Amino acid sequence: MSQRLAAARAEAGPAGRSAASPVLKTLLYAALALIAVAQVFPLLWLAVFSLKDTQEIFTKSPLSLPASPKWENYEKVWTEGNIGQYFFNSVWYTVAAVAATVLLASLVTFALTRMKWGWKKPVLGLFMVGIMIPIHSTLIPLFQMFMKAGLTDHPLSIILAYTAFNLPLTIMILLGFYETLPREVEEAAVMDGCSVNRIFFQIVLPMTASVLATTVIINMIYNWNEFVFVNTFISSDTLKTLTVGIQNFIGQYSADWGAIGATLMISILPILIAFFALSNQIVEGMTAGSVKG
Amino acid sequence: MDKVMSNKKMIALYVLPALLLVLVLIYVPIVLTGYYGLMKWDGIGEMTFTGLDQYAKLVRDAAFWDSAGHSLLLAAFSALSLLGYLAAALVLAGEVKGANLLRKLYLIPMLLSSVAIAQLWAKIYHPTNGILNTLLGAVGLPDTVEWLSDTSIVLLSIFIPIIWQYAGFYILIYYAALKNIPTSLVEAARIDGASPLQIALRVKLPLIAGVAKMTVVLAVVGSLKYFDLIYVMTGGGPNGASEVMASYMYKQAFSSYDFGYGSAIGFFLLLICLAVTWLIRKLTSSEEVQYS
């Protein structure tokens, strides 16, 4: 295949390939590089001003570097507010909701693709339409339901909402993968008298490890950054997540840009670190997530 | 095989937990939203049935239609910006060195919370200490623009970070779709003497029409229900100049405690999102091309 391509290229010759002139090519490269700068520069600027003191911010050019990095900005916001608490809340809501979502979605997807029952179509339809439903169209009744159940200002309201609203997309990503899984192993397992649970947990689930990683990552990013549910259902400061917590916390520092910058950096660092460590899986997850709609 | 895999008890055990969660936390609420929209209700006291009064109020509420106009503008802006992302992806998916690194860099803003993005951009837009006015001043342009408090430009000021947030995501989707096109098709067109532009427009674009259609739905519906960044950055202000449907609904319900009216807006938002999804699919339904 590649040999034939190379031959075709040779045939087309330099004349056939010169349609994109060097000048045009340089311009296009420059445009791509410019987009990269536009995407990354604001964050570099954030990192820089998180290390400045107030005087440097208000008397020197916004583009200048700090004379010496003011790490005390970080120390201050970490010790003064509840950032540690918010951070912990974000981690545990995210972990609990991701675990519940991925497990429940896997069970449903297994039933939808492997088990024999009627009503598959309407059930699948319910999950798929769920992807398009705006959160705001559910917010008032959800608030009401959680209040009656005594779950407002309770972590469970957040974990349940995250799980329910991420199930449709997660099922959608899993479905594509389950369809491609070979069925021979399971069929043999059934012949050997395996139970459904053993087939699912010991044979099928391990085979889906790669797509599970994708769904875990995409769920993690969505939950970590979620705003509306926490802002609506949680009122105690000690139960807030990083996303909502920093929003209120920053309000106290209206003129202290260094503190604001440090707070923002702390909130985005976990995601950035995860990104640099797992960028290939994240890219794959985002692409898979895009199949929704 | 059939006996094990059609065990009713096991099927219920596997399907019901997820199904119940989705039914109770998504479907029951949307029905209730429509129902609450028929009530006068402050969220705490008694509900009074008022028929279609709230919906009639919605139709006459100029502030709501302003917010709906802003949402539509955002939807149009997002849909148009897709053309730019597509162009970038076409270049990137050509033989560009470092394409893999570039698309990852593009994606970074998409990973941040809207709160972080809103706070960061509020600083970028700061009239005296922000980088935007500093950079504009450096090249001799007006550098005293009040990006977030001037009612005539605040909407644009809000659209730009939203573009910044999502650009990498859409470029990534287009890039993946373009990389999926069998090279033999592109090579064949090249041998037939097609220029890169012709190849892009006549060969590649028709082949990714399905993905393109999906991105239009995503961008338009995503814009119509957009909330976080705007709510955090301007709260819909100044004076409603950056209000969108979701932020208007949120304020009616959770700031003014008019839960009946908030529900009516929420239900209307749902209808619009479903109708627009259906409409876009209908309008573009015949454009899919297979690889054959």
Coordinates of C-alpha atoms in Angstrom, one line a residue:
Chain A
M1 CA 0.0 0.0 0.0
S2 CA 2.6 2.5 1.0
Q3 CA 4.8 1.5 -1.9
R4 CA 1.9 2.2 -4.3
L5 CA 1.4 5.6 -2.6
A6 CA 5.0 6.4 -3.0
A7 CA 4.9 5.4 -6.6
A8 CA 1.8 7.6 -7.1
R9 CA 3.6 10.5 -5.5
A10 CA 6.6 10.0 -7.7
E11 CA 4.3 9.9 -10.8
A12 CA 2.6 13.1 -9.8
G13 CA 6.1 14.6 -9.6
P14 CA 7.2 17.9 -8.2
A15 CA 4.9 19.9 -10.5
G16 CA 1.8 18.1 -9.2
R17 CA 2.9 18.8 -5.6
S18 CA 3.8 22.4 -5.9
A19 CA 0.2 23.7 -5.8
A20 CA 0.8 24.8 -2.3
S21 CA 3.6 27.3 -2.8
P22 CA 6.2 27.8 -0.1
V23 CA 4.9 31.2 0.8
L24 CA 1.3 29.9 1.3
K25 CA 2.7 27.0 3.3
T26 CA 4.6 29.3 5.6
L27 CA 1.5 31.5 6.0
L28 CA -0.6 28.5 6.9
Y29 CA 2.1 27.2 9.4
A30 CA 2.2 30.7 10.9
A31 CA -1.6 30.7 11.3
L32 CA -1.5 27.3 13.1
A33 CA 1.2 28.5 15.4
L34 CA -0.7 31.7 16.1
I35 CA -3.7 29.7 17.2
A36 CA -1.5 27.7 19.5
V37 CA -0.1 30.9 21.0
A38 CA -3.7 32.3 21.5
Q39 CA -4.7 29.1 23.3
V40 CA -1.7 28.9 25.6
F41 CA -0.6 32.5 26.2
P42 CA -3.5 33.4 28.6
L43 CA -2.5 30.6 30.9
L44 CA 1.1 31.5 30.9
W45 CA 0.1 35.1 31.7
L46 CA -2.1 33.7 34.6
A47 CA 0.9 31.7 35.9
V48 CA 3.0 34.9 35.8
F49 CA 0.6 37.2 37.6
S50 CA -0.1 34.5 40.2
L51 CA 3.5 35.1 41.3
K52 CA 3.4 38.9 41.4
D53 CA 2.5 41.1 44.4
T54 CA -0.2 43.7 44.2
Q55 CA 2.2 46.6 43.7
E56 CA 3.9 44.9 40.7
I57 CA 0.5 44.2 39.1
F58 CA -0.9 47.7 39.4
T59 CA 2.3 49.8 38.8
K60 CA 4.1 47.8 36.2
S61 CA 3.2 46.6 32.7
P62 CA 0.9 43.5 32.7
L63 CA 3.5 41.9 30.4
S64 CA 6.4 42.3 32.8
L65 CA 7.8 39.4 34.8
P66 CA 7.8 39.4 38.6
A67 CA 11.1 40.7 40.2
S68 CA 11.1 37.6 42.3
P69 CA 8.3 34.9 42.3
K70 CA 5.9 35.5 45.2
W71 CA 5.2 31.9 46.3
E72 CA 3.6 33.4 49.4
N73 CA 0.5 34.0 47.2
Y74 CA -0.1 30.3 47.1
E75 CA 0.7 29.8 50.7
K76 CA -1.8 32.5 51.6
V77 CA -4.8 31.2 49.6
W78 CA -4.1 27.7 50.7
T79 CA -4.1 28.5 54.4
E80 CA -6.6 31.4 54.5
G81 CA -9.6 29.8 52.8
N82 CA -11.1 26.4 52.5
I83 CA -9.3 25.5 49.3
G84 CA -8.0 22.3 50.8
Q85 CA -11.6 21.4 51.7
Y86 CA -12.9 22.3 48.3
F87 CA -10.2 20.3 46.7
F88 CA -11.0 17.2 48.8
N89 CA -14.7 17.6 48.0
S90 CA -14.0 17.9 44.3
V91 CA -11.9 14.7 44.4
W92 CA -14.4 12.6 46.3
Y93 CA -17.5 13.7 44.4
T94 CA -15.7 13.2 41.2
V95 CA -14.4 9.7 42.1
A96 CA -17.7 8.5 43.5
A97 CA -19.7 9.8 40.5
V98 CA -17.3 8.5 37.9
A99 CA -17.2 5.0 39.6
A100 CA -21.0 4.9 39.7
T101 CA -21.4 6.2 36.2
V102 CA -19.0 3.8 34.6
L103 CA -20.2 0.8 36.4
L104 CA -23.9 1.4 35.8
A105 CA -23.3 2.4 32.1
S106 CA -21.3 -0.8 31.6
L107 CA -24.1 -3.0 33.1
V108 CA -26.7 -1.3 30.8
T109 CA -24.5 -1.5 27.7
F110 CA -23.9 -5.2 28.4
A111 CA -27.6 -5.8 28.7
L112 CA -28.3 -3.8 25.6
T113 CA -25.8 -5.6 23.4
R114 CA -25.6 -9.1 24.9
M115 CA -28.8 -10.0 26.7
K116 CA -32.1 -10.9 25.1
W117 CA -35.2 -8.9 26.0
G118 CA -37.9 -6.7 24.5
W119 CA -38.0 -2.9 25.1
K120 CA -34.3 -2.5 24.0
K121 CA -35.2 0.2 21.5
P122 CA -37.2 2.5 23.7
V123 CA -34.7 2.1 26.6
L124 CA -31.8 3.0 24.3
G125 CA -33.8 5.9 22.9
L126 CA -34.4 7.2 26.5
F127 CA -30.7 7.3 27.1
M128 CA -29.8 8.8 23.8
V129 CA -32.4 11.6 24.0
G130 CA -31.1 12.3 27.5
I131 CA -27.9 13.7 25.9
M132 CA -29.8 16.6 24.4
I133 CA -31.7 17.7 27.4
P134 CA -30.6 21.1 28.9
I135 CA -29.7 20.9 32.6
H136 CA -31.7 24.1 33.2
S137 CA -34.9 22.4 32.1
T138 CA -34.6 20.0 35.0
L139 CA -33.1 22.2 37.7
I140 CA -36.2 23.5 39.6
P141 CA -37.8 20.1 40.0
L142 CA -34.5 18.5 40.9
F143 CA -34.0 21.1 43.5
Q144 CA -37.5 20.5 44.8
M145 CA -37.0 16.7 44.8
F146 CA -33.7 16.9 46.6
M147 CA -35.1 19.3 49.2
K148 CA -38.1 17.0 49.9
A149 CA -35.6 14.0 50.3
G150 CA -33.4 16.0 52.6
L151 CA -30.6 15.9 50.1
T152 CA -30.0 19.6 49.4
D153 CA -26.7 20.6 50.9
H154 CA -25.7 17.0 50.9
P155 CA -23.0 15.4 48.7
L156 CA -25.4 12.7 47.5
S157 CA -27.4 15.2 45.5
I158 CA -24.3 16.1 43.6
I159 CA -23.1 12.5 43.0
L160 CA -26.6 11.4 41.9
A161 CA -27.0 14.3 39.5
Y162 CA -23.5 13.8 38.0
T163 CA -24.2 10.1 37.6
A164 CA -27.6 10.5 36.0
F165 CA -26.5 13.3 33.6
N166 CA -23.3 11.6 32.5
L167 CA -24.9 8.1 32.0
P168 CA -26.3 8.8 28.5
L169 CA -23.0 10.0 27.0
T170 CA -21.0 7.2 28.7
I171 CA -23.4 4.5 27.4
M172 CA -23.1 6.0 24.0
I173 CA -19.3 5.7 24.0
L174 CA -19.4 2.2 25.5
L175 CA -22.0 1.0 22.9
G176 CA -19.7 1.5 20.0
F177 CA -17.0 -0.5 21.7
Y178 CA -19.3 -3.4 22.9
E179 CA -20.6 -3.8 19.3
T180 CA -17.1 -4.6 18.1
L181 CA -16.2 -7.1 20.9
P182 CA -16.0 -10.7 19.7
R183 CA -18.7 -12.9 21.3
E184 CA -17.0 -16.3 21.0
V185 CA -15.5 -16.2 24.5
E186 CA -18.8 -15.4 26.1
E187 CA -20.6 -18.1 24.1
A188 CA -18.1 -20.6 25.2
A189 CA -18.4 -19.4 28.8
V190 CA -22.2 -19.9 28.7
M191 CA -21.7 -23.4 27.4
D192 CA -19.5 -24.0 30.4
G193 CA -22.3 -22.9 32.6
C194 CA -21.0 -19.6 33.7
S195 CA -23.4 -17.2 35.4
V196 CA -24.2 -13.8 33.8
N197 CA -22.3 -12.0 36.6
R198 CA -19.1 -14.1 36.0
I199 CA -19.4 -13.5 32.2
F200 CA -19.7 -9.7 32.7
F201 CA -17.3 -9.1 35.6
Q202 CA -14.6 -11.6 34.7
I203 CA -14.7 -11.8 30.9
V204 CA -16.4 -8.8 29.3
L205 CA -15.5 -5.9 31.7
P206 CA -11.8 -6.6 31.6
M207 CA -11.9 -6.6 27.8
T208 CA -13.3 -3.1 27.8
A209 CA -10.4 -1.6 29.9
S210 CA -9.3 0.7 27.1
V211 CA -12.7 2.3 26.5
L212 CA -13.3 2.4 30.2
A213 CA -10.2 4.5 30.6
T214 CA -11.6 6.9 28.0
T215 CA -15.0 7.2 29.7
V216 CA -13.4 7.6 33.1
I217 CA -11.3 10.5 31.8
I218 CA -14.1 12.3 30.1
N219 CA -16.4 11.9 33.1
M220 CA -13.6 13.1 35.4
I221 CA -13.1 16.4 33.4
Y222 CA -16.9 17.1 33.2
N223 CA -17.4 16.5 36.9
W224 CA -14.3 18.3 38.1
N225 CA -15.5 21.4 36.2
E226 CA -19.2 21.2 36.9
F227 CA -20.7 24.4 38.2
V228 CA -24.6 24.6 38.1
F229 CA -25.5 21.7 40.3
V230 CA -23.1 22.5 43.1
N231 CA -24.0 26.2 42.9
T232 CA -27.7 25.3 43.2
F233 CA -27.9 22.4 45.6
I234 CA -25.0 23.1 48.0
S235 CA -25.1 26.0 50.4
S236 CA -22.6 25.1 53.1
D237 CA -19.1 26.3 52.3
T238 CA -17.5 23.1 53.6
L239 CA -19.4 21.0 51.0
K240 CA -18.5 23.1 48.0
T241 CA -16.3 21.9 45.2
L242 CA -13.2 23.7 43.9
T243 CA -15.1 25.2 40.9
V244 CA -17.8 26.8 43.0
G245 CA -15.7 27.4 46.1
I246 CA -13.1 29.5 44.3
Q247 CA -15.8 31.6 42.7
N248 CA -17.0 32.8 46.2
F249 CA -13.5 32.8 47.6
I250 CA -12.1 35.0 44.9
G251 CA -14.8 37.6 45.7
Q252 CA -12.9 38.5 48.9
Y253 CA -9.7 39.3 47.0
S254 CA -11.2 41.8 44.4
A255 CA -7.9 43.8 44.2
D256 CA -5.4 41.1 45.2
W257 CA -4.7 39.7 41.7
G258 CA -1.8 37.6 43.0
A259 CA -4.1 35.7 45.3
I260 CA -6.8 35.3 42.6
G261 CA -4.2 34.0 40.2
A262 CA -2.8 31.6 42.8
T263 CA -6.3 30.3 43.5
L264 CA -7.0 29.8 39.8
M265 CA -3.7 28.0 39.3
I266 CA -4.4 25.6 42.2
S267 CA -7.8 24.8 40.6
I268 CA -6.5 24.1 37.1
L269 CA -3.2 22.4 38.0
P270 CA -4.7 18.9 38.7
I271 CA -6.4 19.0 35.2
L272 CA -3.2 20.3 33.5
I273 CA -1.0 17.6 35.2
A274 CA -3.5 14.9 34.2
F275 CA -3.4 16.3 30.7
F276 CA 0.3 16.2 30.4
A277 CA 0.4 12.7 31.8
L278 CA -2.5 11.3 29.8
S279 CA -2.8 13.6 26.8
N280 CA -3.3 10.8 24.3
Q281 CA -6.1 9.2 26.2
I282 CA -7.7 12.6 26.8
V283 CA -7.6 13.4 23.1
E284 CA -9.1 10.1 22.4
G285 CA -11.8 10.6 25.0
M286 CA -12.7 14.0 23.7
T287 CA -13.0 12.6 20.2
A288 CA -15.1 9.7 21.4
G289 CA -17.2 12.1 23.4
S290 CA -17.9 14.1 20.4
V291 CA -19.9 11.3 18.9
K292 CA -22.8 12.4 21.0
G293 CA -25.6 14.3 19.3
Chain B
M1 CA -27.1 -19.4 25.7
D2 CA -30.6 -18.0 25.4
K3 CA -31.6 -19.2 28.8
V4 CA -28.8 -17.5 30.7
M5 CA -28.9 -14.3 28.7
S6 CA -32.7 -13.9 28.9
N7 CA -32.9 -14.3 32.6
K8 CA -35.4 -11.6 33.5
K9 CA -34.1 -11.0 37.0
M10 CA -30.5 -10.5 35.8
I11 CA -31.7 -8.1 33.0
A12 CA -33.6 -6.0 35.5
L13 CA -30.6 -6.0 37.8
Y14 CA -28.4 -4.7 35.0
V15 CA -30.7 -2.2 33.4
L16 CA -32.9 -0.8 36.2
P17 CA -30.3 1.1 38.3
A18 CA -29.2 3.3 35.4
L19 CA -32.7 3.5 33.9
L20 CA -34.3 4.6 37.1
L21 CA -31.6 7.2 37.8
V22 CA -32.1 8.7 34.3
L23 CA -35.9 8.5 34.5
V24 CA -36.1 10.0 38.0
L25 CA -33.4 12.7 37.7
I26 CA -33.9 13.7 34.0
Y27 CA -37.3 12.7 32.6
V28 CA -39.5 13.2 35.6
P29 CA -38.0 16.7 36.1
I30 CA -38.6 17.8 32.5
V31 CA -42.3 16.8 32.8
L32 CA -42.5 18.6 36.2
T33 CA -40.9 21.7 34.7
G34 CA -43.7 21.9 32.2
Y35 CA -46.2 21.3 34.9
Y36 CA -44.7 23.9 37.3
G37 CA -44.8 26.3 34.4
L38 CA -48.6 26.3 34.8
M39 CA -48.3 27.5 38.4
K40 CA -47.7 30.6 40.4
W41 CA -45.2 29.5 42.9
D42 CA -42.4 30.9 45.0
G43 CA -40.7 27.5 45.6
I44 CA -41.7 27.4 49.2
G45 CA -45.4 28.2 49.7
E46 CA -48.5 26.9 48.0
M47 CA -48.8 26.5 44.3
T48 CA -51.6 28.2 42.5
F49 CA -52.8 26.9 39.2
T50 CA -52.7 29.7 36.7
G51 CA -53.1 27.8 33.4
L52 CA -51.0 29.2 30.6
D53 CA -50.5 32.6 32.4
Q54 CA -46.7 32.1 32.8
Y55 CA -46.3 31.1 29.2
A56 CA -48.3 34.1 28.1
K57 CA -46.0 36.3 30.3
L58 CA -43.1 34.7 28.6
V59 CA -44.4 35.6 25.2
R60 CA -44.8 39.3 26.3
D61 CA -41.6 39.5 28.3
A62 CA -39.2 41.8 26.4
A63 CA -36.3 41.0 28.7
F64 CA -36.7 37.3 28.0
W65 CA -36.7 37.9 24.2
D66 CA -33.6 40.0 24.6
S67 CA -31.9 37.1 26.3
A68 CA -33.2 34.7 23.6
G69 CA -31.8 37.0 21.0
H70 CA -28.4 36.9 22.6
S71 CA -28.6 33.1 22.8
L72 CA -29.4 33.0 19.1
L73 CA -26.6 35.3 18.3
L74 CA -24.2 33.1 20.2
A75 CA -25.6 30.1 18.3
A76 CA -25.0 31.8 15.0
F77 CA -21.6 33.0 16.1
S78 CA -20.6 29.5 17.2
A79 CA -21.9 27.9 14.0
L80 CA -20.0 30.4 11.8
S81 CA -16.8 29.8 13.8
L82 CA -17.0 26.2 12.9
L83 CA -15.9 27.2 9.4
G84 CA -12.7 28.6 10.9
Y85 CA -12.1 25.4 12.9
L86 CA -12.7 23.3 9.8
A87 CA -10.2 25.4 7.9
A88 CA -7.6 25.0 10.7
A89 CA -8.3 21.2 10.8
L90 CA -7.8 20.9 7.1
V91 CA -4.4 22.5 7.2
L92 CA -3.5 20.6 10.4
A93 CA -4.5 17.3 8.8
G94 CA -2.3 17.9 5.8
E95 CA 1.3 16.9 6.2
V96 CA 2.0 19.3 9.0
K97 CA 4.9 18.5 11.3
G98 CA 4.0 18.6 15.0
A99 CA 0.2 18.3 14.2
N100 CA -0.2 16.0 17.2
L101 CA 1.4 18.5 19.6
L102 CA -0.5 21.4 18.1
R103 CA -4.0 19.8 18.5
K104 CA -3.2 19.0 22.1
L105 CA -2.2 22.6 22.8
Y106 CA -5.4 23.8 21.2
L107 CA -7.4 21.5 23.5
I108 CA -6.1 22.8 26.8
P109 CA -8.7 25.6 27.4
M110 CA -11.5 22.9 27.0
L111 CA -10.2 21.2 30.1
L112 CA -10.6 24.2 32.3
S113 CA -13.7 25.0 34.3
S114 CA -15.9 27.8 33.1
V115 CA -15.3 29.6 36.4
A116 CA -11.6 29.5 35.9
I117 CA -12.0 30.7 32.3
A118 CA -14.3 33.5 33.3
Q119 CA -12.1 34.7 36.1
L120 CA -9.0 34.6 33.9
W121 CA -10.7 36.5 31.1
A122 CA -12.1 39.1 33.4
K123 CA -8.4 39.9 34.2
I124 CA -7.4 39.8 30.5
Y125 CA -10.2 42.3 29.8
H126 CA -9.4 44.6 32.8
P127 CA -9.4 48.1 31.3
T128 CA -6.1 49.3 32.9
N129 CA -4.2 46.2 34.0
G130 CA -5.4 43.6 31.6
I131 CA -3.2 42.3 28.7
L132 CA -5.7 42.9 26.0
N133 CA -5.7 46.7 26.3
T134 CA -1.9 46.7 26.9
L135 CA -1.4 44.7 23.7
L136 CA -3.8 47.0 21.8
G137 CA -1.9 50.0 23.1
A138 CA 1.4 48.5 22.1
V139 CA 0.3 48.5 18.4
G140 CA -1.2 51.9 18.6
L141 CA -4.9 51.0 18.8
P142 CA -7.4 52.4 21.4
D143 CA -6.4 50.9 24.7
T144 CA -9.1 52.2 27.1
V145 CA -11.9 49.9 26.0
E146 CA -14.2 48.8 28.8
W147 CA -14.7 45.3 27.5
L148 CA -17.1 44.0 30.2
S149 CA -19.0 47.2 31.2
D150 CA -19.8 48.7 27.8
T151 CA -23.2 47.4 26.9
S152 CA -22.5 47.6 23.1
I153 CA -19.5 45.2 23.2
V154 CA -20.0 43.1 26.3
L155 CA -21.7 40.4 24.2
L156 CA -18.7 40.1 21.9
S157 CA -16.4 40.2 24.8
I158 CA -18.2 37.1 26.2
F159 CA -18.2 35.2 22.9
I160 CA -14.5 35.3 22.5
P161 CA -13.6 33.3 25.6
I162 CA -16.3 30.8 24.6
I163 CA -14.6 30.4 21.2
W164 CA -11.3 30.1 23.0
Q165 CA -12.8 27.4 25.2
Y166 CA -14.2 25.3 22.4
A167 CA -11.9 25.9 19.4
G168 CA -9.6 23.0 20.3
F169 CA -12.4 20.6 20.8
Y170 CA -14.0 21.2 17.3
I171 CA -10.6 21.3 15.6
L172 CA -9.9 17.9 17.2
I173 CA -13.1 16.4 16.0
Y174 CA -12.6 17.6 12.4
Y175 CA -9.0 16.5 12.5
A176 CA -9.9 13.0 13.6
A177 CA -12.6 12.8 10.9
L178 CA -10.2 14.0 8.2
K179 CA -7.6 11.6 9.3
N180 CA -10.2 8.8 8.9
I181 CA -10.5 9.5 5.2
P182 CA -8.8 6.7 3.3
T183 CA -5.6 8.1 1.8
S184 CA -6.3 6.2 -1.5
L185 CA -9.2 8.6 -2.2
V186 CA -7.2 11.7 -1.7
E187 CA -4.3 10.3 -3.7
A188 CA -6.6 9.3 -6.6
A189 CA -7.9 12.9 -6.8
R190 CA -4.4 14.2 -6.6
I191 CA -3.3 12.0 -9.5
D192 CA -6.3 13.2 -11.5
G193 CA -4.8 16.7 -11.1
A194 CA -7.0 18.2 -8.4
S195 CA -5.5 21.1 -6.5
P196 CA -5.3 20.9 -2.7
L197 CA -8.2 23.3 -2.5
Q198 CA -10.3 21.2 -4.8
I199 CA -9.4 18.1 -2.9
A200 CA -10.5 19.8 0.4
L201 CA -13.8 21.1 -1.0
R202 CA -14.8 18.3 -3.3
V203 CA -13.4 15.2 -1.8
K204 CA -12.7 15.7 1.9
L205 CA -15.7 17.9 2.9
P206 CA -18.4 15.6 1.5
L207 CA -16.8 12.7 3.2
I208 CA -17.0 14.3 6.7
A209 CA -20.5 15.7 6.2
G210 CA -21.9 13.4 8.9
V211 CA -19.4 14.7 11.5
A212 CA -19.9 18.3 10.3
K213 CA -23.6 17.9 10.8
M214 CA -23.1 16.6 14.3
T215 CA -20.8 19.5 15.2
V216 CA -23.4 22.0 14.0
V217 CA -26.0 20.4 16.3
L218 CA -23.5 20.4 19.2
A219 CA -22.5 24.0 18.6
V220 CA -26.0 25.4 18.2
V221 CA -27.7 23.5 21.0
G222 CA -24.7 24.0 23.2
S223 CA -25.0 27.8 22.6
L224 CA -28.7 27.9 23.2
K225 CA -28.3 26.3 26.7
Y226 CA -25.0 28.0 27.5
F227 CA -24.7 29.3 31.0
D228 CA -21.7 28.9 33.3
L229 CA -19.2 31.3 31.8
I230 CA -21.6 34.1 31.2
Y231 CA -23.2 33.8 34.7
V232 CA -19.8 33.9 36.4
M233 CA -18.3 36.6 34.2
T234 CA -21.0 39.2 33.9
G235 CA -24.0 37.8 35.6
G236 CA -25.9 38.8 32.4
G237 CA -25.0 42.4 32.9
P238 CA -24.5 45.2 32.6
N239 CA -28.2 45.9 32.4
G240 CA -29.1 42.6 30.8
A241 CA -26.8 43.3 27.8
S242 CA -25.2 39.8 28.1
E243 CA -28.2 37.9 29.5
V244 CA -28.9 34.6 27.8
M245 CA -31.9 32.3 28.2
A246 CA -30.4 30.0 30.8
S247 CA -29.0 32.8 32.9
Y248 CA -32.4 34.6 32.7
M249 CA -34.2 31.4 33.8
Y250 CA -31.7 30.9 36.7
K251 CA -32.2 34.4 38.0
Q252 CA -36.0 34.2 37.8
A253 CA -36.0 31.0 39.8
F254 CA -33.1 31.2 42.2
S255 CA -32.7 35.0 42.7
S256 CA -36.3 36.2 42.3
Y257 CA -37.8 33.0 43.6
D258 CA -40.4 33.0 40.8
F259 CA -40.2 29.2 40.4
G260 CA -43.4 29.1 38.2
Y261 CA -42.0 31.5 35.7
G262 CA -38.5 30.0 35.9
S263 CA -40.1 26.6 35.1
A264 CA -41.9 28.1 32.1
I265 CA -38.6 29.4 30.7
G266 CA -36.9 26.1 31.4
F267 CA -39.6 24.2 29.6
F268 CA -39.4 26.6 26.7
L269 CA -35.6 26.1 26.6
L270 CA -36.1 22.4 26.4
L271 CA -38.6 22.7 23.5
I272 CA -36.2 25.0 21.6
C273 CA -33.3 22.7 22.0
L274 CA -35.2 19.6 20.8
A275 CA -36.8 21.5 18.0
V276 CA -33.5 22.9 16.8
T277 CA -31.8 19.5 17.0
W278 CA -34.7 18.1 14.9
L279 CA -34.6 20.9 12.4
I280 CA -30.8 20.8 11.8
R281 CA -31.0 17.0 11.3
K282 CA -33.9 17.4 8.9
L283 CA -32.3 20.2 6.9
T284 CA -29.0 18.2 6.5
S285 CA -30.4 14.7 6.3
S286 CA -29.6 14.0 2.6
E287 CA -25.9 15.1 2.7
E288 CA -24.2 12.0 4.0
V289 CA -21.7 10.4 1.7
Q290 CA -20.2 6.9 2.3
Y291 CA -16.6 5.9 1.7
S292 CA -17.8 3.0 -0.5

